[in-house]
PDB file of C-alpha atoms in Angstrom:
ATOM      1  CA  MET A   1       0.000   0.000   0.000  1.00  0.00           C
ATOM      2  CA  HIS A   2       2.938   2.305   0.612  1.00  0.00           C
ATOM      3  CA  SER A   3       3.669   2.665  -3.128  1.00  0.00           C
ATOM      4  CA  ARG A   4       0.431   4.610  -3.532  1.00  0.00           C
ATOM      5  CA  ARG A   5       1.287   6.847  -0.619  1.00  0.00           C
ATOM      6  CA  SER A   6       4.761   7.535  -1.970  1.00  0.00           C
ATOM      7  CA  PHE A   7       3.392   8.282  -5.412  1.00  0.00           C
ATOM      8  CA  LEU A   8       0.804  10.724  -4.124  1.00  0.00           C
ATOM      9  CA  LYS A   9       3.384  12.563  -2.019  1.00  0.00           C
ATOM     10  CA  GLN A  10       5.624  12.949  -5.064  1.00  0.00           C
ATOM     11  CA  ALA A  11       2.731  13.992  -7.277  1.00  0.00           C
ATOM     12  CA  GLY A  12       1.756  16.630  -4.748  1.00  0.00           C
ATOM     13  CA  LEU A  13       5.207  18.121  -4.841  1.00  0.00           C
ATOM     14  CA  ALA A  14       5.305  18.068  -8.640  1.00  0.00           C
ATOM     15  CA  THR A  15       2.625  19.872  -9.405  1.00  0.00           C
ATOM     16  CA  ALA A  16     -28.918  16.539   4.906  1.00  0.00           C
ATOM     17  CA  SER A  17     -30.906  13.750   4.228  1.00  0.00           C
ATOM     18  CA  VAL A  18     -32.103  12.792   0.798  1.00  0.00           C
ATOM     19  CA  LEU A  19     -35.081  10.830  -0.468  1.00  0.00           C
ATOM     20  CA  LEU A  20     -34.127   7.212  -0.775  1.00  0.00           C
ATOM     21  CA  LEU A  21     -34.309   5.831  -4.283  1.00  0.00           C
ATOM     22  CA  PRO A  22     -35.766   2.436  -5.159  1.00  0.00           C
ATOM     23  CA  SER A  23     -34.047  -0.870  -4.606  1.00  0.00           C
ATOM     24  CA  LEU A  24     -30.852  -1.835  -6.411  1.00  0.00           C
ATOM     25  CA  ALA A  25     -32.808  -3.807  -8.995  1.00  0.00           C
ATOM     26  CA  SER A  26     -34.680  -0.750 -10.198  1.00  0.00           C
ATOM     27  CA  PHE A  27     -31.630   1.454  -9.596  1.00  0.00           C
ATOM     28  CA  ALA A  28     -29.540  -0.774 -11.868  1.00  0.00           C
ATOM     29  CA  GLY A  29     -32.425  -1.042 -14.280  1.00  0.00           C
ATOM     30  CA  SER A  30     -32.427   2.728 -14.674  1.00  0.00           C
ATOM     31  CA  GLY A  31     -28.911   2.486 -16.119  1.00  0.00           C
ATOM     32  CA  LYS A  32     -27.327   4.519 -13.335  1.00  0.00           C
ATOM     33  CA  VAL A  33     -24.989   1.781 -12.129  1.00  0.00           C
ATOM     34  CA  LYS A  34     -24.564  -0.370 -15.199  1.00  0.00           C
ATOM     35  CA  LYS A  35     -21.310   1.201 -16.350  1.00  0.00           C
ATOM     36  CA  VAL A  36     -18.322  -0.335 -14.621  1.00  0.00           C
ATOM     37  CA  GLY A  37     -15.411   2.022 -14.060  1.00  0.00           C
ATOM     38  CA  ILE A  38     -11.751   1.565 -13.211  1.00  0.00           C
ATOM     39  CA  GLN A  39      -9.291   3.727 -11.301  1.00  0.00           C
ATOM     40  CA  LEU A  40      -6.288   3.838 -13.617  1.00  0.00           C
ATOM     41  CA  TYR A  41      -3.882   3.612 -10.680  1.00  0.00           C
ATOM     42  CA  THR A  42      -4.707  -0.098 -10.821  1.00  0.00           C
ATOM     43  CA  LEU A  43      -2.528  -0.304 -13.955  1.00  0.00           C
ATOM     44  CA  ARG A  44       0.144   2.195 -12.893  1.00  0.00           C
ATOM     45  CA  ASP A  45       3.042  -0.076 -13.877  1.00  0.00           C
ATOM     46  CA  LEU A  46       1.669  -0.651 -17.387  1.00  0.00           C
ATOM     47  CA  LEU A  47       0.320   2.748 -18.444  1.00  0.00           C
ATOM     48  CA  PRO A  48       3.645   4.600 -18.760  1.00  0.00           C
ATOM     49  CA  LYS A  49       4.956   1.872 -21.082  1.00  0.00           C
ATOM     50  CA  ASP A  50       2.010   1.761 -23.496  1.00  0.00           C
ATOM     51  CA  VAL A  51      -0.814   4.125 -22.623  1.00  0.00           C
ATOM     52  CA  LYS A  52      -2.700   3.563 -25.885  1.00  0.00           C
ATOM     53  CA  GLY A  53      -2.464  -0.216 -25.681  1.00  0.00           C
ATOM     54  CA  VAL A  54      -3.489  -0.361 -22.025  1.00  0.00           C
ATOM     55  CA  ILE A  55      -6.487   1.912 -22.569  1.00  0.00           C
ATOM     56  CA  GLY A  56      -7.502  -0.412 -25.406  1.00  0.00           C
ATOM     57  CA  GLN A  57      -7.264  -3.438 -23.107  1.00  0.00           C
ATOM     58  CA  ILE A  58      -9.386  -1.693 -20.472  1.00  0.00           C
ATOM     59  CA  ALA A  59     -12.106  -1.089 -23.045  1.00  0.00           C
ATOM     60  CA  ALA A  60     -11.836  -4.634 -24.396  1.00  0.00           C
ATOM     61  CA  ALA A  61     -12.363  -5.965 -20.851  1.00  0.00           C
ATOM     62  CA  GLY A  62     -15.738  -4.207 -20.786  1.00  0.00           C
ATOM     63  CA  TYR A  63     -15.089  -1.102 -18.732  1.00  0.00           C
ATOM     64  CA  LYS A  64     -16.859   2.095 -19.784  1.00  0.00           C
ATOM     65  CA  GLU A  65     -15.589   4.705 -17.323  1.00  0.00           C
ATOM     66  CA  VAL A  66     -12.188   5.642 -15.947  1.00  0.00           C
ATOM     67  CA  GLU A  67     -10.827   7.693 -13.094  1.00  0.00           C
ATOM     68  CA  THR A  68      -7.453   9.307 -13.658  1.00  0.00           C
ATOM     69  CA  TYR A  69      -4.530  10.008 -11.360  1.00  0.00           C
ATOM     70  CA  GLY A  70      -1.145  11.670 -11.534  1.00  0.00           C
ATOM     71  CA  TYR A  71      -1.718  14.442 -14.077  1.00  0.00           C
ATOM     72  CA  ASN A  72       0.777  17.259 -14.143  1.00  0.00           C
ATOM     73  CA  PRO A  73       1.230  20.034 -16.715  1.00  0.00           C
ATOM     74  CA  GLN A  74       4.726  18.849 -17.699  1.00  0.00           C
ATOM     75  CA  SER A  75       4.005  15.214 -18.619  1.00  0.00           C
ATOM     76  CA  GLY A  76       0.231  15.351 -18.977  1.00  0.00           C
ATOM     77  CA  PHE A  77      -1.480  11.970 -18.872  1.00  0.00           C
ATOM     78  CA  TRP A  78       1.383   9.528 -19.531  1.00  0.00           C
ATOM     79  CA  GLY A  79       2.828  11.766 -22.211  1.00  0.00           C
ATOM     80  CA  LEU A  80      -0.503  12.797 -23.711  1.00  0.00           C
ATOM     81  CA  SER A  81      -2.019  16.252 -23.451  1.00  0.00           C
ATOM     82  CA  PRO A  82      -5.538  16.436 -21.968  1.00  0.00           C
ATOM     83  CA  LYS A  83      -6.999  16.842 -25.473  1.00  0.00           C
ATOM     84  CA  GLU A  84      -5.033  13.851 -26.763  1.00  0.00           C
ATOM     85  CA  PHE A  85      -6.007  11.738 -23.778  1.00  0.00           C
ATOM     86  CA  LYS A  86      -9.693  12.610 -24.206  1.00  0.00           C
ATOM     87  CA  ALA A  87      -9.476  11.619 -27.876  1.00  0.00           C
ATOM     88  CA  LEU A  88      -7.880   8.290 -26.898  1.00  0.00           C
ATOM     89  CA  LEU A  89     -10.650   7.569 -24.418  1.00  0.00           C
ATOM     90  CA  LYS A  90     -13.339   8.497 -26.953  1.00  0.00           C
ATOM     91  CA  ALA A  91     -11.789   6.253 -29.595  1.00  0.00           C
ATOM     92  CA  ASN A  92     -12.128   3.357 -27.146  1.00  0.00           C
ATOM     93  CA  GLY A  93     -15.676   4.148 -26.013  1.00  0.00           C
ATOM     94  CA  LEU A  94     -14.520   5.352 -22.600  1.00  0.00           C
ATOM     95  CA  THR A  95     -15.342   8.447 -20.574  1.00  0.00           C
ATOM     96  CA  ALA A  96     -13.401  10.019 -17.719  1.00  0.00           C
ATOM     97  CA  VAL A  97     -15.733  10.621 -14.792  1.00  0.00           C
ATOM     98  CA  SER A  98     -13.192  11.922 -12.314  1.00  0.00           C
ATOM     99  CA  GLY A  99      -9.556  12.412 -11.500  1.00  0.00           C
ATOM    100  CA  HIS A 100      -7.472  12.044  -8.340  1.00  0.00           C
ATOM    101  CA  VAL A 101      -5.626  15.251  -7.533  1.00  0.00           C
ATOM    102  CA  SER A 102      -3.341  15.906  -4.568  1.00  0.00           C
ATOM    103  CA  ILE A 103      -4.147  19.252  -2.920  1.00  0.00           C
ATOM    104  CA  ASP A 104      -1.662  19.053  -0.037  1.00  0.00           C
ATOM    105  CA  LYS A 105      -0.008  22.310  -1.067  1.00  0.00           C
ATOM    106  CA  PHE A 106      -3.347  24.103  -1.146  1.00  0.00           C
ATOM    107  CA  ILE A 107      -4.206  22.728   2.305  1.00  0.00           C
ATOM    108  CA  LYS A 108      -0.854  23.866   3.689  1.00  0.00           C
ATOM    109  CA  ASP A 109      -0.648  27.401   2.348  1.00  0.00           C
ATOM    110  CA  GLY A 110      -3.600  28.112   0.090  1.00  0.00           C
ATOM    111  CA  ASP A 111      -1.530  28.033  -3.108  1.00  0.00           C
ATOM    112  CA  THR A 112      -4.012  27.363  -5.910  1.00  0.00           C
ATOM    113  CA  ALA A 113      -1.608  26.962  -8.861  1.00  0.00           C
ATOM    114  CA  ASP A 114      -1.542  23.150  -9.000  1.00  0.00           C
ATOM    115  CA  LEU A 115      -5.210  22.894  -8.136  1.00  0.00           C
ATOM    116  CA  LYS A 116      -6.234  25.232 -10.948  1.00  0.00           C
ATOM    117  CA  ALA A 117      -3.999  23.433 -13.462  1.00  0.00           C
ATOM    118  CA  ASN A 118      -5.674  20.131 -12.606  1.00  0.00           C
ATOM    119  CA  ILE A 119      -9.143  21.661 -12.733  1.00  0.00           C
ATOM    120  CA  GLU A 120      -8.403  22.855 -16.253  1.00  0.00           C
ATOM    121  CA  ALA A 121      -7.130  19.430 -17.345  1.00  0.00           C
ATOM    122  CA  LEU A 122     -10.163  17.655 -15.896  1.00  0.00           C
ATOM    123  CA  LYS A 123     -12.455  20.076 -17.670  1.00  0.00           C
ATOM    124  CA  ILE A 124     -10.755  19.325 -20.993  1.00  0.00           C
ATOM    125  CA  ILE A 125     -11.113  15.556 -20.619  1.00  0.00           C
ATOM    126  CA  GLY A 126     -14.777  15.987 -19.707  1.00  0.00           C
ATOM    127  CA  ALA A 127     -14.628  14.891 -16.069  1.00  0.00           C
ATOM    128  CA  GLU A 128     -17.349  15.645 -13.552  1.00  0.00           C
ATOM    129  CA  TYR A 129     -15.390  15.298 -10.310  1.00  0.00           C
ATOM    130  CA  LEU A 130     -12.033  16.293  -8.879  1.00  0.00           C
ATOM    131  CA  VAL A 131     -11.230  13.809  -6.117  1.00  0.00           C
ATOM    132  CA  VAL A 132      -8.801  14.413  -3.258  1.00  0.00           C
ATOM    133  CA  PRO A 133      -7.138  10.995  -2.834  1.00  0.00           C
ATOM    134  CA  TRP A 134      -4.708  11.369   0.060  1.00  0.00           C
ATOM    135  CA  LEU A 135      -3.491  13.647   2.862  1.00  0.00           C
ATOM    136  CA  GLY A 136       0.162  13.919   3.813  1.00  0.00           C
ATOM    137  CA  GLU A 137       0.890  12.649   7.329  1.00  0.00           C
ATOM    138  CA  GLU A 138       2.063  16.074   8.455  1.00  0.00           C
ATOM    139  CA  LEU A 139      -1.381  17.509   7.710  1.00  0.00           C
ATOM    140  CA  ARG A 140      -3.499  15.174   9.852  1.00  0.00           C
ATOM    141  CA  SER A 141      -2.328  14.602  13.404  1.00  0.00           C
ATOM    142  CA  SER A 142      -5.250  16.103  15.351  1.00  0.00           C
ATOM    143  CA  ALA A 143      -8.933  16.959  15.286  1.00  0.00           C
ATOM    144  CA  ASP A 144      -8.003  20.582  14.662  1.00  0.00           C
ATOM    145  CA  ASP A 145      -6.004  19.499  11.612  1.00  0.00           C
ATOM    146  CA  TYR A 146      -9.092  17.825  10.184  1.00  0.00           C
ATOM    147  CA  LYS A 147     -11.137  20.960  10.838  1.00  0.00           C
ATOM    148  CA  LYS A 148      -8.602  22.940   8.792  1.00  0.00           C
ATOM    149  CA  ILE A 149      -8.706  20.296   6.068  1.00  0.00           C
ATOM    150  CA  ALA A 150     -12.511  20.479   5.989  1.00  0.00           C
ATOM    151  CA  ALA A 151     -12.362  24.253   5.590  1.00  0.00           C
ATOM    152  CA  ARG A 152      -9.874  23.892   2.718  1.00  0.00           C
ATOM    153  CA  LEU A 153     -12.050  21.263   1.057  1.00  0.00           C
ATOM    154  CA  ASN A 154     -14.954  23.707   1.119  1.00  0.00           C
ATOM    155  CA  GLN A 155     -12.736  26.365  -0.468  1.00  0.00           C
ATOM    156  CA  ALA A 156     -11.414  23.987  -3.121  1.00  0.00           C
ATOM    157  CA  ALA A 157     -14.970  22.881  -3.855  1.00  0.00           C
ATOM    158  CA  GLU A 158     -15.942  26.485  -4.532  1.00  0.00           C
ATOM    159  CA  LEU A 159     -13.129  26.739  -7.087  1.00  0.00           C
ATOM    160  CA  CYS A 160     -14.296  23.499  -8.687  1.00  0.00           C
ATOM    161  CA  LYS A 161     -17.901  24.696  -8.763  1.00  0.00           C
ATOM    162  CA  ALA A 162     -16.879  27.916 -10.506  1.00  0.00           C
ATOM    163  CA  ALA A 163     -15.263  25.762 -13.206  1.00  0.00           C
ATOM    164  CA  GLY A 164     -18.238  23.428 -13.549  1.00  0.00           C
ATOM    165  CA  LEU A 165     -16.745  20.551 -11.549  1.00  0.00           C
ATOM    166  CA  LYS A 166     -17.639  18.868  -8.261  1.00  0.00           C
ATOM    167  CA  LEU A 167     -15.208  17.949  -5.495  1.00  0.00           C
ATOM    168  CA  ALA A 168     -15.101  14.644  -3.616  1.00  0.00           C
ATOM    169  CA  TYR A 169     -12.843  13.176  -0.938  1.00  0.00           C
ATOM    170  CA  HIS A 170     -11.453   9.627  -1.120  1.00  0.00           C
ATOM    171  CA  ASN A 171     -10.524   7.832   2.110  1.00  0.00           C
ATOM    172  CA  HIS A 172      -7.941   5.345   3.230  1.00  0.00           C
ATOM    173  CA  ASP A 173      -8.061   4.001   6.801  1.00  0.00           C
ATOM    174  CA  PHE A 174      -6.177   6.743   8.667  1.00  0.00           C
ATOM    175  CA  GLU A 175      -9.216   9.046   8.577  1.00  0.00           C
ATOM    176  CA  PHE A 176     -10.976   6.697  11.009  1.00  0.00           C
ATOM    177  CA  THR A 177      -8.392   7.289  13.773  1.00  0.00           C
ATOM    178  CA  LYS A 178     -10.106   8.364  16.989  1.00  0.00           C
ATOM    179  CA  TYR A 179      -9.628  11.841  18.447  1.00  0.00           C
ATOM    180  CA  GLY A 180     -11.593  11.671  21.682  1.00  0.00           C
ATOM    181  CA  ASP A 181     -15.134  10.700  20.752  1.00  0.00           C
ATOM    182  CA  THR A 182     -14.795  11.563  17.069  1.00  0.00           C
ATOM    183  CA  THR A 183     -12.695  10.628  14.029  1.00  0.00           C
ATOM    184  CA  GLY A 184     -11.109  12.558  11.216  1.00  0.00           C
ATOM    185  CA  TYR A 185     -13.749  11.177   8.851  1.00  0.00           C
ATOM    186  CA  ASP A 186     -16.563  12.280  11.170  1.00  0.00           C
ATOM    187  CA  ILE A 187     -15.102  15.793  11.162  1.00  0.00           C
ATOM    188  CA  LEU A 188     -14.807  15.891   7.385  1.00  0.00           C
ATOM    189  CA  LEU A 189     -18.406  14.755   6.973  1.00  0.00           C
ATOM    190  CA  ALA A 190     -19.706  17.199   9.586  1.00  0.00           C
ATOM    191  CA  GLU A 191     -17.729  20.288   8.600  1.00  0.00           C
ATOM    192  CA  THR A 192     -17.852  20.158   4.811  1.00  0.00           C
ATOM    193  CA  SER A 193     -20.849  21.441   2.910  1.00  0.00           C
ATOM    194  CA  PRO A 194     -23.101  18.588   1.705  1.00  0.00           C
ATOM    195  CA  LYS A 195     -23.915  20.722  -1.329  1.00  0.00           C
ATOM    196  CA  LEU A 196     -20.254  21.241  -2.230  1.00  0.00           C
ATOM    197  CA  VAL A 197     -18.222  18.295  -0.957  1.00  0.00           C
ATOM    198  CA  LYS A 198     -19.055  14.684  -1.784  1.00  0.00           C
ATOM    199  CA  PHE A 199     -17.267  11.503  -0.728  1.00  0.00           C
ATOM    200  CA  GLU A 200     -15.814   8.649  -2.719  1.00  0.00           C
ATOM    201  CA  LEU A 201     -15.925   5.769  -0.285  1.00  0.00           C
ATOM    202  CA  ASP A 202     -13.106   3.296  -0.689  1.00  0.00           C
ATOM    203  CA  LEU A 203     -14.981   0.233   0.499  1.00  0.00           C
ATOM    204  CA  TYR A 204     -11.862  -1.847   1.121  1.00  0.00           C
ATOM    205  CA  TRP A 205     -10.290   0.791   3.349  1.00  0.00           C
ATOM    206  CA  ALA A 206     -13.562   1.404   5.209  1.00  0.00           C
ATOM    207  CA  VAL A 207     -13.797  -2.311   6.026  1.00  0.00           C
ATOM    208  CA  HIS A 208     -10.060  -2.492   6.772  1.00  0.00           C
ATOM    209  CA  SER A 209     -10.514   0.245   9.386  1.00  0.00           C
ATOM    210  CA  GLY A 210     -13.264  -1.746  11.120  1.00  0.00           C
ATOM    211  CA  ASN A 211     -16.191   0.238   9.732  1.00  0.00           C
ATOM    212  CA  ASP A 212     -19.353  -0.971   8.027  1.00  0.00           C
ATOM    213  CA  PRO A 213     -19.954   0.855   4.712  1.00  0.00           C
ATOM    214  CA  VAL A 214     -23.712   0.244   4.965  1.00  0.00           C
ATOM    215  CA  ALA A 215     -23.792   1.942   8.383  1.00  0.00           C
ATOM    216  CA  LEU A 216     -21.996   4.926   6.863  1.00  0.00           C
ATOM    217  CA  PHE A 217     -24.550   5.083   4.040  1.00  0.00           C
ATOM    218  CA  GLU A 218     -27.439   4.985   6.505  1.00  0.00           C
ATOM    219  CA  LYS A 219     -25.917   7.645   8.746  1.00  0.00           C
ATOM    220  CA  HIS A 220     -25.037   9.948   5.831  1.00  0.00           C
ATOM    221  CA  PRO A 221     -27.475   9.105   3.004  1.00  0.00           C
ATOM    222  CA  GLY A 222     -26.613  10.560  -0.359  1.00  0.00           C
ATOM    223  CA  ARG A 223     -23.087  11.716   0.550  1.00  0.00           C
ATOM    224  CA  PHE A 224     -21.306   8.921  -1.368  1.00  0.00           C
ATOM    225  CA  PRO A 225     -21.921   9.273  -5.127  1.00  0.00           C
ATOM    226  CA  MET A 226     -18.764   7.295  -5.928  1.00  0.00           C
ATOM    227  CA  TRP A 227     -17.169   4.120  -4.595  1.00  0.00           C
ATOM    228  CA  HIS A 228     -13.864   2.319  -4.947  1.00  0.00           C
ATOM    229  CA  VAL A 229     -14.486  -1.400  -5.249  1.00  0.00           C
ATOM    230  CA  LYS A 230     -11.670  -3.759  -4.341  1.00  0.00           C
ATOM    231  CA  ASP A 231     -11.821  -6.940  -2.329  1.00  0.00           C
ATOM    232  CA  MET A 232      -9.883  -8.080   0.730  1.00  0.00           C
ATOM    233  CA  ASP A 233      -7.805 -11.242   0.615  1.00  0.00           C
ATOM    234  CA  LYS A 234      -9.255 -13.869   2.953  1.00  0.00           C
ATOM    235  CA  ALA A 235      -5.875 -14.985   4.285  1.00  0.00           C
ATOM    236  CA  ASN A 236      -4.213 -11.577   4.590  1.00  0.00           C
ATOM    237  CA  ARG A 237      -6.507  -8.572   5.063  1.00  0.00           C
ATOM    238  CA  ASP A 238      -3.666  -6.208   4.099  1.00  0.00           C
ATOM    239  CA  LEU A 239      -3.738  -7.608   0.557  1.00  0.00           C
ATOM    240  CA  ASN A 240      -6.241  -7.040  -2.244  1.00  0.00           C
ATOM    241  CA  THR A 241      -7.870  -9.732  -4.289  1.00  0.00           C
ATOM    242  CA  GLU A 242     -10.199  -9.769  -7.284  1.00  0.00           C
ATOM    243  CA  VAL A 243     -13.766  -8.657  -6.575  1.00  0.00           C
ATOM    244  CA  GLY A 244     -15.820 -11.670  -5.506  1.00  0.00           C
ATOM    245  CA  LYS A 245     -12.849 -13.705  -4.300  1.00  0.00           C
ATOM    246  CA  GLY A 246     -12.358 -11.942  -0.984  1.00  0.00           C
ATOM    247  CA  SER A 247     -14.025 -11.414   2.380  1.00  0.00           C
ATOM    248  CA  ILE A 248     -16.061  -8.269   1.661  1.00  0.00           C
ATOM    249  CA  ASP A 249     -19.814  -8.867   1.231  1.00  0.00           C
ATOM    250  CA  TYR A 250     -20.313  -6.832  -1.923  1.00  0.00           C
ATOM    251  CA  LYS A 251     -23.831  -8.110  -2.570  1.00  0.00           C
ATOM    252  CA  ARG A 252     -24.937  -6.552   0.731  1.00  0.00           C
ATOM    253  CA  ILE A 253     -23.148  -3.288  -0.065  1.00  0.00           C
ATOM    254  CA  PHE A 254     -24.486  -2.973  -3.606  1.00  0.00           C
ATOM    255  CA  ALA A 255     -27.998  -3.601  -2.265  1.00  0.00           C
ATOM    256  CA  LYS A 256     -27.638  -0.231  -0.485  1.00  0.00           C
ATOM    257  CA  ALA A 257     -26.434   1.693  -3.539  1.00  0.00           C
ATOM    258  CA  SER A 258     -29.457   3.971  -3.548  1.00  0.00           C
ATOM    259  CA  THR A 259     -29.028   4.861   0.135  1.00  0.00           C
ATOM    260  CA  SER A 260     -25.431   5.775  -0.587  1.00  0.00           C
ATOM    261  CA  GLY A 261     -26.393   7.942  -3.548  1.00  0.00           C
ATOM    262  CA  MET A 262     -23.898   5.994  -5.658  1.00  0.00           C
ATOM    263  CA  LYS A 263     -23.766   7.029  -9.303  1.00  0.00           C
ATOM    264  CA  HIS A 264     -20.318   5.751 -10.304  1.00  0.00           C
ATOM    265  CA  PHE A 265     -17.976   3.098  -8.981  1.00  0.00           C
ATOM    266  CA  PHE A 266     -14.437   2.187  -9.910  1.00  0.00           C
ATOM    267  CA  VAL A 267     -12.599  -1.087  -9.573  1.00  0.00           C
ATOM    268  CA  GLU A 268      -9.241  -0.444  -7.959  1.00  0.00           C
ATOM    269  CA  HIS A 269      -6.512  -2.955  -7.239  1.00  0.00           C
ATOM    270  CA  GLU A 270      -3.264  -1.999  -5.526  1.00  0.00           C
ATOM    271  CA  ASN A 271      -1.403  -5.307  -5.098  1.00  0.00           C
ATOM    272  CA  ASN A 272      -1.603  -9.109  -5.317  1.00  0.00           C
ATOM    273  CA  TYR A 273      -2.888  -9.315  -8.909  1.00  0.00           C
ATOM    274  CA  LYS A 274      -3.940 -12.750 -10.154  1.00  0.00           C
ATOM    275  CA  PRO A 275      -3.091 -13.918 -12.705  1.00  0.00           C
ATOM    276  CA  ASP A 276      -1.699 -10.496 -13.671  1.00  0.00           C
ATOM    277  CA  GLU A 277      -2.935  -6.897 -13.924  1.00  0.00           C
ATOM    278  CA  ILE A 278      -5.073  -7.340 -17.048  1.00  0.00           C
ATOM    279  CA  GLY A 279      -6.319 -10.770 -16.018  1.00  0.00           C
ATOM    280  CA  SER A 280      -7.210  -9.337 -12.626  1.00  0.00           C
ATOM    281  CA  ILE A 281      -9.347  -6.498 -13.944  1.00  0.00           C
ATOM    282  CA  LYS A 282     -11.113  -8.913 -16.313  1.00  0.00           C
ATOM    283  CA  GLU A 283     -12.010 -11.232 -13.456  1.00  0.00           C
ATOM    284  CA  SER A 284     -13.316  -8.388 -11.282  1.00  0.00           C
ATOM    285  CA  PHE A 285     -15.389  -7.085 -14.191  1.00  0.00           C
ATOM    286  CA  ARG A 286     -16.939 -10.496 -14.850  1.00  0.00           C
ATOM    287  CA  TYR A 287     -17.975 -10.950 -11.229  1.00  0.00           C
ATOM    288  CA  ILE A 288     -19.480  -7.476 -10.989  1.00  0.00           C
ATOM    289  CA  GLN A 289     -21.467  -7.913 -14.199  1.00  0.00           C
ATOM    290  CA  GLN A 290     -22.735 -11.385 -13.311  1.00  0.00           C
ATOM    291  CA  HIS A 291     -23.409 -11.008  -9.593  1.00  0.00           C
ATOM    292  CA  LEU A 292     -23.745  -7.355  -8.619  1.00  0.00           C
ATOM    293  CA  LEU A 293     -25.419  -5.652 -11.578  1.00  0.00           C
ATOM    294  CA  SER A 294     -27.555  -8.461 -12.959  1.00  0.00           C
TER     295      SER A 294
END
């Protein structure tokens, strides 16, 4: 898991209640959750070597939506400009729903340069959301730190809104650390504007931290329009496995999609690929199509 953390640190330096919708059956039937997405970080070792070929393999596996990561103005999206990357996605029948963007610098000192550059790139590729994927350890050691982070998220969300984007926050497990009778995640949910700041719940990390995603949905209905879907290895909970092969009860979670407010979800895999990266994403896709969206 540390490779993701290291990458995001480097990338940062470089650059109210809602009405519950019908059951999952009718929710899926409406077409709102039929498109399976993938967080491109899953294929981080392959993309730099052959971005066009890998995007083609993603489409061939059946995926329809992607979530980006790692953009910077110097290298773009694996050597492609935002316009070129959008054209590549379109040629393969894919759309970019969102992108992961480190905003550590903005949280620290309010510098908007990197944030604005990423907002512009996401606009060009046609994304709907800018997602904050990680917080540097130095930013999050107390409840007061999380209150500052929440205030910055509200500010960043205003910038996104002005550009026609929405902002969401993606969790790991550290946000669920207790500070007295609260957690960092509780503070972020309580002190960010429900109208401005949404949440992309990483289901693996929520379970890994000892939390029940369904309980989160029921406590904060409609706040989670996006999910990360990756399974937990039965023998070693610190490892991923293909969706359907692990210990997470995804049928129960998907049955509460409408309570969550989920509109998009992305398969993500960080380690322990079987048989390999492409084979892994194919297997996860097959299970989701056959058992979670049917």
